Short mmCIF file of C-alpha atoms in Angstrom, two decimals:
data_model
loop_
_atom_site.label_atom_id
_atom_site.label_comp_id
_atom_site.label_asym_id
_atom_site.label_seq_id
_atom_site.Cartn_x
_atom_site.Cartn_y
_atom_site.Cartn_z
CA MET A 225 119.83 110.18 139.91
CA ASP A 226 116.75 108.14 140.84
CA ALA A 227 117.64 105.06 142.95
CA ASP A 228 115.76 102.72 140.58
CA VAL A 229 117.65 104.08 137.57
CA ALA A 230 120.96 103.77 139.40
CA GLN A 231 120.18 100.14 140.24
CA ILE A 232 119.31 99.35 136.61
CA LEU A 233 122.50 101.02 135.36
CA SER A 234 124.69 99.20 137.91
CA GLY A 235 123.42 95.82 136.66
CA ILE A 236 124.27 96.40 133.00
CA GLY A 237 128.03 95.78 133.26
CA PRO A 238 127.81 92.41 135.06
CA ARG A 239 125.04 91.34 132.66
CA LEU A 240 127.22 92.25 129.65
CA ARG A 241 130.10 90.22 131.08
CA GLU A 242 127.81 87.23 131.70
CA ILE A 243 126.41 87.35 128.15
CA ARG A 244 129.89 87.70 126.61
CA ARG A 245 131.29 84.80 128.65
CA SER A 246 128.26 82.59 127.93
CA ARG A 247 129.07 82.98 124.24
CA GLY A 248 132.71 82.09 124.78
CA LEU A 249 133.97 85.48 123.57
CA SER A 250 136.98 87.40 124.86
CA LEU A 251 137.05 91.16 125.27
CA GLU A 252 139.42 91.23 122.31
CA ASN A 253 136.93 89.33 120.09
CA VAL A 254 134.11 91.72 120.99
CA ALA A 255 136.32 94.79 120.61
CA GLU A 256 137.28 93.73 117.10
CA GLN A 257 133.66 93.05 116.08
CA THR A 258 132.27 96.31 117.53
CA SER A 259 135.18 98.69 116.82
CA THR A 260 135.23 99.52 120.53
CA SER A 261 138.44 99.44 122.56
CA VAL A 262 139.13 96.60 125.00
CA SER A 263 139.61 99.22 127.71
CA THR A 264 136.16 100.73 127.09
CA LEU A 265 134.50 97.30 127.12
CA SER A 266 136.30 96.33 130.31
CA ARG A 267 135.32 99.58 132.03
CA LEU A 268 131.72 99.11 130.85
CA GLU A 269 131.59 95.56 132.26
CA THR A 270 133.08 96.60 135.61
CA GLY A 271 130.77 99.61 136.00
CA HIS A 272 133.54 102.19 135.61
CA ARG A 273 131.94 103.57 132.45
CA GLN A 274 128.32 104.66 131.98
CA PRO A 275 126.51 102.64 129.32
CA THR A 276 125.26 104.57 126.31
CA LEU A 277 123.16 103.50 123.36
CA GLU A 278 126.21 104.10 121.17
CA LEU A 279 127.99 101.31 123.11
CA LEU A 280 125.03 99.02 123.81
CA ILE A 281 123.51 98.75 120.33
CA PRO A 282 126.61 97.15 118.70
CA LEU A 283 126.93 94.79 121.69
CA ALA A 284 123.27 93.75 121.41
CA ARG A 285 123.85 92.99 117.72
CA ILE A 286 127.00 90.94 118.35
CA TYR A 287 125.39 89.03 121.24
CA ARG A 288 122.09 88.72 119.34
CA VAL A 289 119.99 89.85 122.28
CA ALA A 290 117.40 92.57 122.71
CA LEU A 291 118.49 95.77 124.43
CA ASP A 292 115.94 95.17 127.19
CA ARG A 293 117.78 91.94 128.09
CA ILE A 294 121.01 93.89 128.52
CA VAL A 295 119.34 96.68 130.45
CA ASP A 296 116.90 94.41 132.33
CA ALA A 297 114.29 97.11 132.07
CA PRO A 298 111.27 96.86 134.34
CA GLY A 299 108.29 94.93 132.99
CA THR A 300 105.82 96.80 130.80
CA GLY A 301 103.04 94.26 130.56
CA ASP A 302 104.66 92.94 127.38
CA PRO A 303 103.26 89.42 126.82
CA ARG A 304 106.33 88.16 124.94
CA VAL A 305 108.41 85.45 126.60
CA HIS A 306 112.05 86.39 127.04
CA LEU A 307 113.99 83.28 126.19
CA GLU A 308 117.12 82.23 128.05
CA PRO A 309 119.73 80.53 125.85
CA ARG A 310 121.95 78.00 127.65
CA ARG A 311 125.38 76.84 126.52
CA GLN A 312 125.70 73.04 126.49
CA THR A 313 128.80 71.35 127.88
CA ARG A 314 129.09 69.14 124.75
CA GLY A 315 129.02 72.16 122.46
CA GLY A 316 126.28 74.37 121.16
CA VAL A 317 123.45 76.43 122.56
CA ILE A 318 119.93 75.36 123.51
CA VAL A 319 116.96 77.69 123.86
CA PRO A 320 113.86 76.23 125.55
CA LEU A 321 110.80 77.56 123.72
CA THR A 322 108.18 75.97 126.00
CA ARG A 323 107.89 75.56 129.74
CA TYR A 324 105.45 72.73 130.28
CA PRO A 325 107.04 69.97 132.42
CA GLY A 326 105.79 66.52 131.53
CA ARG A 327 104.38 67.62 128.16
CA VAL A 328 105.85 68.04 124.70
CA GLN A 329 108.88 70.30 124.93
CA VAL A 330 110.18 72.52 122.11
CA PHE A 331 113.79 73.68 121.85
CA LYS A 332 115.88 75.62 119.39
CA HIS A 333 119.37 74.11 119.16
CA VAL A 334 122.51 75.52 117.61
CA LEU A 335 124.80 72.50 117.55
CA GLY A 336 128.52 72.85 117.00
CA PRO A 337 130.82 70.11 115.69
CA ARG A 338 131.14 67.21 118.11
CA LYS A 339 131.85 63.51 118.19
CA PRO A 340 128.79 61.26 117.68
CA GLN A 341 127.69 59.45 120.83
CA LEU A 342 124.52 57.35 120.56
CA THR A 343 121.90 57.64 123.28
CA SER A 344 118.43 56.20 123.82
CA HIS A 345 115.60 57.04 126.21
CA GLU A 346 111.84 57.02 126.48
CA GLY A 347 109.96 59.47 124.29
CA HIS A 348 109.40 60.61 120.74
CA ALA A 349 111.41 63.27 118.88
CA TRP A 350 110.83 65.57 115.92
CA LEU A 351 113.58 67.62 114.26
CA TYR A 352 113.25 70.50 111.79
CA VAL A 353 116.39 71.96 110.18
CA LEU A 354 116.52 75.76 110.08
CA ALA A 355 120.10 76.28 108.82
CA GLY A 356 123.09 74.11 107.97
CA THR A 357 123.13 70.37 107.37
CA LEU A 358 122.08 67.97 110.12
CA ARG A 359 123.55 64.49 110.45
CA LEU A 360 121.07 62.11 112.10
CA VAL A 361 122.19 58.65 113.21
CA LEU A 362 119.34 56.23 114.03
CA GLY A 363 120.68 52.82 115.01
CA ASP A 364 122.74 51.65 112.02
CA ASP A 365 121.23 54.20 109.61
CA GLU A 366 122.56 57.68 108.84
CA HIS A 367 120.67 60.56 107.26
CA GLU A 368 121.56 64.11 106.23
CA LEU A 369 118.84 66.75 106.44
CA THR A 370 118.98 70.24 104.94
CA PRO A 371 116.97 73.40 105.75
CA GLY A 372 113.24 72.78 105.61
CA GLU A 373 113.53 69.01 106.07
CA THR A 374 112.14 67.15 109.08
CA ALA A 375 112.63 63.84 110.84
CA GLU A 376 110.65 62.05 113.51
CA PHE A 377 111.68 58.99 115.50
CA ASP A 378 111.17 56.91 118.63
CA ALA A 379 113.83 58.05 121.10
CA ALA A 380 114.19 54.47 122.37
CA VAL A 381 116.12 53.76 119.15
CA PRO A 382 119.81 54.59 119.75
CA HIS A 383 120.33 57.98 118.12
CA TRP A 384 122.57 61.01 117.73
CA PHE A 385 122.22 64.27 115.82
CA GLY A 386 124.60 67.12 115.10
CA PRO A 387 126.23 69.02 112.26
CA ALA A 388 127.12 67.01 109.18
CA GLY A 389 130.42 68.90 108.78
CA ASP A 390 132.60 71.43 110.53
CA THR A 391 129.99 74.18 110.76
CA ALA A 392 127.10 74.52 113.19
CA VAL A 393 123.56 73.42 112.41
CA GLU A 394 120.44 75.17 113.70
CA ILE A 395 117.33 73.08 114.40
CA LEU A 396 113.97 73.05 116.12
CA HIS A 397 113.63 69.99 118.34
CA MET A 398 110.30 68.82 119.74
CA PHE A 399 110.39 66.07 122.32
CA GLY A 400 107.47 64.14 123.82
CA PRO A 401 108.77 62.62 127.07
CA HIS A 402 106.19 59.81 127.21
CA GLY A 403 106.18 58.83 123.56
CA ASP A 404 103.63 61.53 122.72
CA ARG A 405 103.27 61.91 118.97
CA ALA A 406 102.27 64.92 116.90
CA VAL A 407 98.70 64.87 115.68
CA ALA A 408 98.11 66.36 112.22
CA ARG A 409 94.69 68.04 112.19
CA VAL A 410 94.97 69.76 108.80
CA THR A 411 96.34 68.11 105.67
CA ASN A 412 96.30 69.14 102.01
#
């Protein structure tokens, strides 16, 4: 076997384990969802079993990642950005969509149920609800936003946002660190 191929294959197991753990899933959870035995998954993660498409495709679906992220295939000149989701300590997942320090930042958030805790800081924020119902607390006011609705506010106002109920909410969050505001160039 080619040394480069062997190196790629040896990295798949640890990468699978990292992805599974970052999503807070046990081997048993994944085994149930993929109809693969716990033993097979464990051997795959430890490198004692060769990865096959038959095993990797269901895992990619469950983890909601592209196969090339699991395999870490060499670059092909593909211009797409490969996003890196990060689990937040207070619950949920954040995916940075831009990488411009000091400028407007864009994030995709999946926010799980959590206790409201007001915060304030310099900047300006915009929220767009993709799925679920968002609860937005701005000072003494509360708002509920549903898919397709937006909100914008000065981040110096004490605020908190998260799911309105017991299920997660998915949002796009734009943040201008210096109070930058969106500029509408086209209106109907």
